[in-house]
Amino acid sequence: MNIDLQARAIEPQRHTFARVAAYIGDKTASRYQEATLGVQSTANFHYRPTWEPEFELFDTGRTAVKLADWYVLRDPRQYYYANWTMTRARQQDAMESNYQFVESRGLATKMPDGLRAKACEVLLPLRHVAWGGNMNNTQVCSRGYGTAFTAPAMLHAMDQLGVAQYLTRLGLALEEPGALDAGKKDWLEHPRWQGLRRLVEDTLVVQDPFELFVAQNLAMDGLLYPFIYTHFVDDYLAPHGGTAVSMLTAFMPEWHQESARWVDAVVKVAAAESDANRTLISGWYQSYVEQAQAALAPVAELALGEAGLGALQTVRESLDARARKAGLDV
Amino acid sequence: MSKVFIAFQDNEESRPVIEAILADNPEATAVHSPGLVKIDAPGRMVIRRATIEELVGRPFDLQQIQVNLVTLSGNVDEDDDELSLSWLG
């Protein structure tokens, strides 16, 4: 007797959800598309928010940027909860082994005392900047419109919290817990940090979510991360015996580079939609990048001495180039 | 001319790889059977890292395709940027 096994392919009647098919047609959708497209609540809100009755709960009017379709602001990294969590878990594992390496070999104690103090003096107040970034991106998620825009903003907020936690842990690894208090005291009282602190606190009350996005993610972080983690940590601390600090902050430049793709894509698509959008976003960028550079100047001088302002200017020029590439008038 | 082919498990991870192959090899055709996607191409087929990275928006290590790779035929030429199958030499 012969038994013939055959596989029979059954064509599914639908390849994806109707809400996704409305954007990409009836073909197999990626998980990112299914988690993003057509998810935003758009209608049948029963009540207006009591705290802002001029708007609906989810309202495109909270920002001055106008888009015909808010789902155009896709995240090129295609992050949704699952793959974002897996990526960060992998990076967390790498960071854990960096910490283990540094701690088991006592690399922190082998750093020259002056260098270790300097690393703490520059890096620890930045915990509060990262916390501001967490608050601001949460705000972007809360006031923004369209899942494609708001969901990655929430992931970005959690990433900022992660950065703050890594800095805390860095302080504990390099110095006594007192280093964290000293960093907070500098942040609250030392004149050189007050410009940056004012900028962070001013952005906390920016109402327009897109403006806040540009201020925090493009202008402030666009200057801060390359300056601190490339010019200060990698180019200054590491060659002087502070490799441990490079290892313990390895996540930050990696994350900044990765998330910059998202930030640039959002700005580029929104600016390309209309001249009005482009003018608006360019104006925001110009204004916040000026403020951020001024606020970071004393920090740059603390970090690199006289070379600090020059390095900050270099970072500014490459950020301007990045903004120009994203289609802004700079 | 003989055909080269490569087959992947039909899942979320191989999707961008398959899309990249179809984009880079105009003559390639994909056949979906249950759980499996087999791509045929006459003579030669190339898988480019850059194209996959463009689709996923993140760095991609070409070795990752091995996880979902089922079978292939053709002479393999592989480096960090490209993996090609061919019968030509």
CSV table of N, CA, C and O in Angstrom, one decimal, chain A residues 91-177:
chain,number,residue,atom,x,y,z
A,91,GLN,N,20.9,44.5,25.3
A,91,GLN,CA,21.9,45.5,25.6
A,91,GLN,C,22.1,45.6,27.1
A,91,GLN,O,23.3,45.8,27.6
A,92,GLN,N,21.1,45.3,27.9
A,92,GLN,CA,21.2,45.2,29.3
A,92,GLN,C,22.2,44.1,29.7
A,92,GLN,O,23.0,44.3,30.6
A,93,ASP,N,22.1,43.0,29.1
A,93,ASP,CA,23.0,41.9,29.3
A,93,ASP,C,24.4,42.3,29.1
A,93,ASP,O,25.3,42.0,29.9
A,94,ALA,N,24.6,43.0,28.0
A,94,ALA,CA,26.0,43.4,27.6
A,94,ALA,C,26.5,44.4,28.7
A,94,ALA,O,27.7,44.3,29.2
A,95,MET,N,25.6,45.3,29.2
A,95,MET,CA,26.0,46.2,30.2
A,95,MET,C,26.3,45.5,31.5
A,95,MET,O,27.3,45.9,32.2
A,96,GLU,N,25.5,44.5,31.8
A,96,GLU,CA,25.8,43.8,33.1
A,96,GLU,C,27.2,43.2,33.0
A,96,GLU,O,27.9,43.2,34.0
A,97,SER,N,27.6,42.6,31.9
A,97,SER,CA,28.9,42.0,31.8
A,97,SER,C,30.0,43.0,31.9
A,97,SER,O,31.0,42.8,32.4
A,98,ASN,N,29.7,44.2,31.3
A,98,ASN,CA,30.7,45.3,31.4
A,98,ASN,C,30.9,45.7,32.9
A,98,ASN,O,32.0,45.9,33.4
A,99,TYR,N,29.8,45.8,33.6
A,99,TYR,CA,29.9,46.1,35.1
A,99,TYR,C,30.6,45.0,35.8
A,99,TYR,O,31.5,45.3,36.6
A,100,GLN,N,30.3,43.8,35.4
A,100,GLN,CA,31.1,42.7,36.1
A,100,GLN,C,32.5,42.7,35.8
A,100,GLN,O,33.4,42.6,36.7
A,101,PHE,N,32.9,43.0,34.6
A,101,PHE,CA,34.3,43.1,34.2
A,101,PHE,C,35.0,44.2,35.0
A,101,PHE,O,36.0,44.0,35.6
A,102,VAL,N,34.3,45.4,35.0
A,102,VAL,CA,34.9,46.5,35.7
A,102,VAL,C,35.1,46.3,37.2
A,102,VAL,O,36.1,46.5,37.8
A,103,GLU,N,34.0,45.7,37.8
A,103,GLU,CA,34.0,45.5,39.2
A,103,GLU,C,35.0,44.3,39.6
A,103,GLU,O,35.8,44.5,40.6
A,104,SER,N,35.0,43.2,38.9
A,104,SER,CA,35.8,42.1,39.2
A,104,SER,C,37.3,42.4,39.2
A,104,SER,O,38.1,41.9,39.9
A,105,ARG,N,37.7,43.4,38.3
A,105,ARG,CA,39.1,43.7,38.1
A,105,ARG,C,39.4,45.0,38.8
A,105,ARG,O,40.5,45.5,38.7
A,106,GLY,N,38.5,45.6,39.5
A,106,GLY,CA,38.7,46.8,40.3
A,106,GLY,C,39.2,48.0,39.4
A,106,GLY,O,40.0,48.8,39.8
A,107,LEU,N,38.6,48.0,38.2
A,107,LEU,CA,39.1,49.0,37.2
A,107,LEU,C,38.8,50.5,37.7
A,107,LEU,O,39.5,51.4,37.4
A,108,ALA,N,37.7,50.6,38.4
A,108,ALA,CA,37.3,51.9,38.9
A,108,ALA,C,38.3,52.5,39.9
A,108,ALA,O,38.7,53.6,39.8
A,109,THR,N,38.8,51.6,40.8
A,109,THR,CA,39.7,52.1,41.8
A,109,THR,C,41.1,52.3,41.2
A,109,THR,O,41.9,53.0,41.7
A,110,LYS,N,41.4,51.7,40.0
A,110,LYS,CA,42.7,52.0,39.4
A,110,LYS,C,42.7,53.3,38.6
A,110,LYS,O,43.8,53.7,38.1
A,111,MET,N,41.6,53.9,38.5
A,111,MET,CA,41.6,55.2,37.8
A,111,MET,C,42.3,56.3,38.7
A,111,MET,O,42.1,56.2,39.9
A,112,PRO,N,43.0,57.2,38.1
A,112,PRO,CA,43.6,58.3,39.0
A,112,PRO,C,42.4,59.0,39.7
A,112,PRO,O,41.4,59.2,39.1
A,113,ASP,N,42.7,59.4,41.0
A,113,ASP,CA,41.6,60.0,41.8
A,113,ASP,C,41.0,61.3,41.1
A,113,ASP,O,39.8,61.5,41.1
A,114,GLY,N,41.9,62.1,40.5
A,114,GLY,CA,41.4,63.4,39.9
A,114,GLY,C,40.5,63.1,38.8
A,114,GLY,O,39.4,63.7,38.6
A,115,LEU,N,40.8,62.1,38.0
A,115,LEU,CA,40.0,61.7,36.8
A,115,LEU,C,38.7,61.2,37.2
A,115,LEU,O,37.6,61.5,36.7
A,116,ARG,N,38.7,60.4,38.3
A,116,ARG,CA,37.5,59.8,38.8
A,116,ARG,C,36.5,60.9,39.3
A,116,ARG,O,35.3,60.9,39.0
A,117,ALA,N,37.1,61.8,40.0
A,117,ALA,CA,36.3,62.9,40.6
A,117,ALA,C,35.7,63.7,39.4
A,117,ALA,O,34.5,64.1,39.4
A,118,LYS,N,36.5,63.9,38.4
A,118,LYS,CA,36.0,64.7,37.2
A,118,LYS,C,34.9,64.0,36.5
A,118,LYS,O,33.9,64.6,36.2
A,119,ALA,N,35.1,62.7,36.3
A,119,ALA,CA,34.0,62.0,35.7
A,119,ALA,C,32.7,62.1,36.4
A,119,ALA,O,31.6,62.3,35.9
A,120,CYS,N,32.8,62.0,37.8
A,120,CYS,CA,31.6,62.1,38.6
A,120,CYS,C,31.0,63.5,38.5
A,120,CYS,O,29.8,63.7,38.4
A,121,GLU,N,31.9,64.5,38.5
A,121,GLU,CA,31.5,65.9,38.6
A,121,GLU,C,30.7,66.2,37.3
A,121,GLU,O,29.7,67.0,37.3
A,122,VAL,N,31.1,65.7,36.1
A,122,VAL,CA,30.5,66.0,34.9
A,122,VAL,C,29.2,65.1,34.7
A,122,VAL,O,28.2,65.6,34.2
A,123,LEU,N,29.4,63.8,35.0
A,123,LEU,CA,28.3,62.9,34.6
A,123,LEU,C,27.1,62.8,35.5
A,123,LEU,O,26.0,62.7,35.1
A,124,LEU,N,27.4,63.0,36.8
A,124,LEU,CA,26.3,62.7,37.7
A,124,LEU,C,25.1,63.7,37.7
A,124,LEU,O,24.0,63.3,37.8
A,125,PRO,N,25.4,65.0,37.5
A,125,PRO,CA,24.2,65.9,37.3
A,125,PRO,C,23.4,65.6,36.1
A,125,PRO,O,22.2,65.9,36.0
A,126,LEU,N,24.0,64.9,35.1
A,126,LEU,CA,23.3,64.5,33.9
A,126,LEU,C,22.1,63.5,34.2
A,126,LEU,O,21.3,63.3,33.3
A,127,ARG,N,22.2,62.9,35.3
A,127,ARG,CA,21.0,62.0,35.7
A,127,ARG,C,19.7,62.8,35.7
A,127,ARG,O,18.7,62.3,35.3
A,128,HIS,N,19.8,64.1,36.1
A,128,HIS,CA,18.6,64.9,36.2
A,128,HIS,C,18.2,65.3,34.8
A,128,HIS,O,17.0,65.5,34.6
A,129,VAL,N,19.2,65.5,33.9
A,129,VAL,CA,18.8,65.8,32.5
A,129,VAL,C,18.1,64.6,31.9
A,129,VAL,O,17.1,64.8,31.2
A,130,ALA,N,18.6,63.4,32.1
A,130,ALA,CA,17.9,62.2,31.6
A,130,ALA,C,16.5,62.0,32.1
A,130,ALA,O,15.6,61.7,31.4
A,131,TRP,N,16.4,62.4,33.4
A,131,TRP,CA,15.1,62.3,34.0
A,131,TRP,C,14.1,63.3,33.3
A,131,TRP,O,13.0,63.0,33.1
A,132,GLY,N,14.6,64.5,33.0
A,132,GLY,CA,13.8,65.5,32.3
A,132,GLY,C,13.4,64.9,30.9
A,132,GLY,O,12.3,65.1,30.5
A,133,GLY,N,14.3,64.2,30.3
A,133,GLY,CA,14.0,63.6,29.0
A,133,GLY,C,13.0,62.5,29.1
A,133,GLY,O,12.1,62.4,28.3
A,134,ASN,N,13.0,61.8,30.2
A,134,ASN,CA,11.9,60.9,30.5
A,134,ASN,C,10.6,61.5,30.6
A,134,ASN,O,9.6,61.1,30.0
A,135,MET,N,10.5,62.6,31.4
A,135,MET,CA,9.3,63.3,31.6
A,135,MET,C,8.8,63.9,30.3
A,135,MET,O,7.6,63.8,30.0
A,136,ASN,N,9.7,64.5,29.5
A,136,ASN,CA,9.3,65.1,28.3
A,136,ASN,C,8.8,64.1,27.3
A,136,ASN,O,7.8,64.4,26.6
A,137,ASN,N,9.4,63.0,27.1
A,137,ASN,CA,8.9,62.0,26.2
A,137,ASN,C,7.6,61.4,26.6
A,137,ASN,O,6.8,61.1,25.8
A,138,THR,N,7.4,61.3,27.9
A,138,THR,CA,6.1,60.8,28.4
A,138,THR,C,5.0,61.8,28.0
A,138,THR,O,3.9,61.5,27.6
A,139,GLN,N,5.4,63.1,28.1
A,139,GLN,CA,4.5,64.2,27.8
A,139,GLN,C,4.2,64.1,26.3
A,139,GLN,O,3.0,64.3,25.9
A,140,VAL,N,5.2,63.9,25.4
A,140,VAL,CA,5.0,63.8,24.0
A,140,VAL,C,4.0,62.6,23.7
A,140,VAL,O,3.1,62.8,22.9
A,141,CYS,N,4.2,61.5,24.4
A,141,CYS,CA,3.3,60.4,24.3
A,141,CYS,C,1.9,60.8,24.7
A,141,CYS,O,0.9,60.5,24.0
A,142,SER,N,1.8,61.5,25.8
A,142,SER,CA,0.5,61.8,26.4
A,142,SER,C,-0.3,62.8,25.5
A,142,SER,O,-1.5,62.7,25.4
A,143,ARG,N,0.4,63.8,25.0
A,143,ARG,CA,-0.3,64.9,24.3
A,143,ARG,C,-0.2,64.7,22.8
A,143,ARG,O,-0.9,65.5,22.1
A,144,GLY,N,0.6,63.8,22.3
A,144,GLY,CA,0.8,63.7,20.9
A,144,GLY,C,-0.4,62.9,20.3
A,144,GLY,O,-1.3,62.5,21.0
A,145,TYR,N,-0.4,62.8,18.9
A,145,TYR,CA,-1.5,62.1,18.3
A,145,TYR,C,-0.9,61.0,17.3
A,145,TYR,O,0.1,61.3,16.6
A,146,GLY,N,-1.5,59.9,17.2
A,146,GLY,CA,-1.1,58.9,16.3
A,146,GLY,C,-0.2,57.9,16.9
A,146,GLY,O,0.9,58.3,17.4
A,147,THR,N,-0.5,56.6,16.9
A,147,THR,CA,0.3,55.6,17.6
A,147,THR,C,1.7,55.5,17.0
A,147,THR,O,2.7,55.3,17.7
A,148,ALA,N,1.8,55.8,15.7
A,148,ALA,CA,3.2,55.7,15.1
A,148,ALA,C,4.1,56.7,15.7
A,148,ALA,O,5.3,56.5,15.8
A,149,PHE,N,3.6,57.8,16.2
A,149,PHE,CA,4.4,58.9,16.8
A,149,PHE,C,4.5,58.7,18.3
A,149,PHE,O,5.5,58.8,18.9
A,150,THR,N,3.3,58.4,19.0
A,150,THR,CA,3.3,58.3,20.4
A,150,THR,C,3.9,57.1,21.0
A,150,THR,O,4.6,57.1,22.1
A,151,ALA,N,3.8,55.9,20.4
A,151,ALA,CA,4.3,54.7,21.0
A,151,ALA,C,5.8,54.7,21.1
A,151,ALA,O,6.3,54.4,22.2
A,152,PRO,N,6.6,55.1,20.0
A,152,PRO,CA,8.0,55.1,20.2
A,152,PRO,C,8.4,56.2,21.2
A,152,PRO,O,9.5,56.1,21.8
A,153,ALA,N,7.6,57.3,21.3
A,153,ALA,CA,8.0,58.3,22.3
A,153,ALA,C,7.9,57.7,23.7
A,153,ALA,O,8.8,58.0,24.6
A,154,MET,N,7.0,56.8,24.0
A,154,MET,CA,6.9,56.2,25.3
A,154,MET,C,8.1,55.3,25.5
A,154,MET,O,8.7,55.2,26.6
A,155,LEU,N,8.5,54.5,24.5
A,155,LEU,CA,9.7,53.7,24.6
A,155,LEU,C,10.9,54.5,24.8
A,155,LEU,O,11.8,54.2,25.6
A,156,HIS,N,11.0,55.7,24.1
A,156,HIS,CA,12.1,56.6,24.3
A,156,HIS,C,12.2,57.1,25.7
A,156,HIS,O,13.2,57.3,26.3
A,157,ALA,N,11.0,57.4,26.3
A,157,ALA,CA,10.9,57.8,27.7
A,157,ALA,C,11.6,56.8,28.6
A,157,ALA,O,12.3,57.1,29.5
A,158,MET,N,11.2,55.5,28.4
A,158,MET,CA,11.7,54.5,29.2
A,158,MET,C,13.3,54.3,29.0
A,158,MET,O,14.0,54.1,30.0
A,159,ASP,N,13.7,54.5,27.8
A,159,ASP,CA,15.1,54.5,27.5
A,159,ASP,C,15.9,55.6,28.3
A,159,ASP,O,17.0,55.4,28.8
A,160,GLN,N,15.2,56.8,28.3
A,160,GLN,CA,15.9,57.9,29.1
A,160,GLN,C,16.0,57.6,30.5
A,160,GLN,O,17.0,57.9,31.2
A,161,LEU,N,14.9,56.9,31.1
A,161,LEU,CA,15.0,56.5,32.5
A,161,LEU,C,16.1,55.5,32.7
A,161,LEU,O,16.9,55.5,33.7
A,162,GLY,N,16.3,54.6,31.7
A,162,GLY,CA,17.4,53.7,31.7
A,162,GLY,C,18.8,54.4,31.8
A,162,GLY,O,19.7,54.0,32.5
A,163,VAL,N,18.9,55.4,31.0
A,163,VAL,CA,20.2,56.2,31.0
A,163,VAL,C,20.4,56.8,32.4
A,163,VAL,O,21.5,56.7,32.9
A,164,ALA,N,19.3,57.4,33.0
A,164,ALA,CA,19.5,57.9,34.3
A,164,ALA,C,19.9,56.9,35.3
A,164,ALA,O,20.7,57.1,36.2
A,165,GLN,N,19.4,55.6,35.1
A,165,GLN,CA,19.7,54.6,36.1
A,165,GLN,C,21.2,54.1,35.9
A,165,GLN,O,21.9,53.8,36.8
A,166,TYR,N,21.6,54.1,34.6
A,166,TYR,CA,23.0,53.7,34.4
A,166,TYR,C,24.0,54.8,35.0
A,166,TYR,O,25.0,54.4,35.5
A,167,LEU,N,23.6,56.0,34.9
A,167,LEU,CA,24.4,57.1,35.5
A,167,LEU,C,24.5,56.9,37.0
A,167,LEU,O,25.5,57.1,37.6
A,168,THR,N,23.3,56.6,37.6
A,168,THR,CA,23.3,56.4,39.1
A,168,THR,C,24.2,55.3,39.4
A,168,THR,O,25.0,55.4,40.4
A,169,ARG,N,24.1,54.2,38.7
A,169,ARG,CA,25.0,53.0,39.0
A,169,ARG,C,26.5,53.3,38.8
A,169,ARG,O,27.3,52.8,39.5
A,170,LEU,N,26.7,54.2,37.8
A,170,LEU,CA,28.1,54.6,37.5
A,170,LEU,C,28.6,55.3,38.7
A,170,LEU,O,29.8,55.1,39.2
A,171,GLY,N,27.8,56.2,39.3
A,171,GLY,CA,28.2,57.0,40.4
A,171,GLY,C,28.5,56.0,41.6
A,171,GLY,O,29.5,56.2,42.3
A,172,LEU,N,27.7,55.0,41.8
A,172,LEU,CA,27.9,54.1,42.9
A,172,LEU,C,29.2,53.2,42.6
A,172,LEU,O,29.9,52.9,43.6
A,173,ALA,N,29.4,52.9,41.4
A,173,ALA,CA,30.6,52.1,41.1
A,173,ALA,C,31.9,52.9,41.2
A,173,ALA,O,32.9,52.3,41.6
A,174,LEU,N,31.9,54.2,40.9
A,174,LEU,CA,33.1,54.9,40.9
A,174,LEU,C,33.4,55.5,42.3
A,174,LEU,O,34.6,55.6,42.7
A,175,GLU,N,32.4,55.9,43.0
A,175,GLU,CA,32.6,56.6,44.3
A,175,GLU,C,31.6,56.1,45.3
A,175,GLU,O,30.8,55.2,45.1
A,176,GLU,N,31.7,56.7,46.5
A,176,GLU,CA,30.7,56.4,47.5
A,176,GLU,C,29.4,57.0,47.1
A,176,GLU,O,29.3,57.8,46.2
A,177,PRO,N,28.3,56.5,47.8
A,177,PRO,CA,27.0,57.0,47.4
A,177,PRO,C,26.9,58.6,47.5
A,177,PRO,O,26.1,59.2,46.9
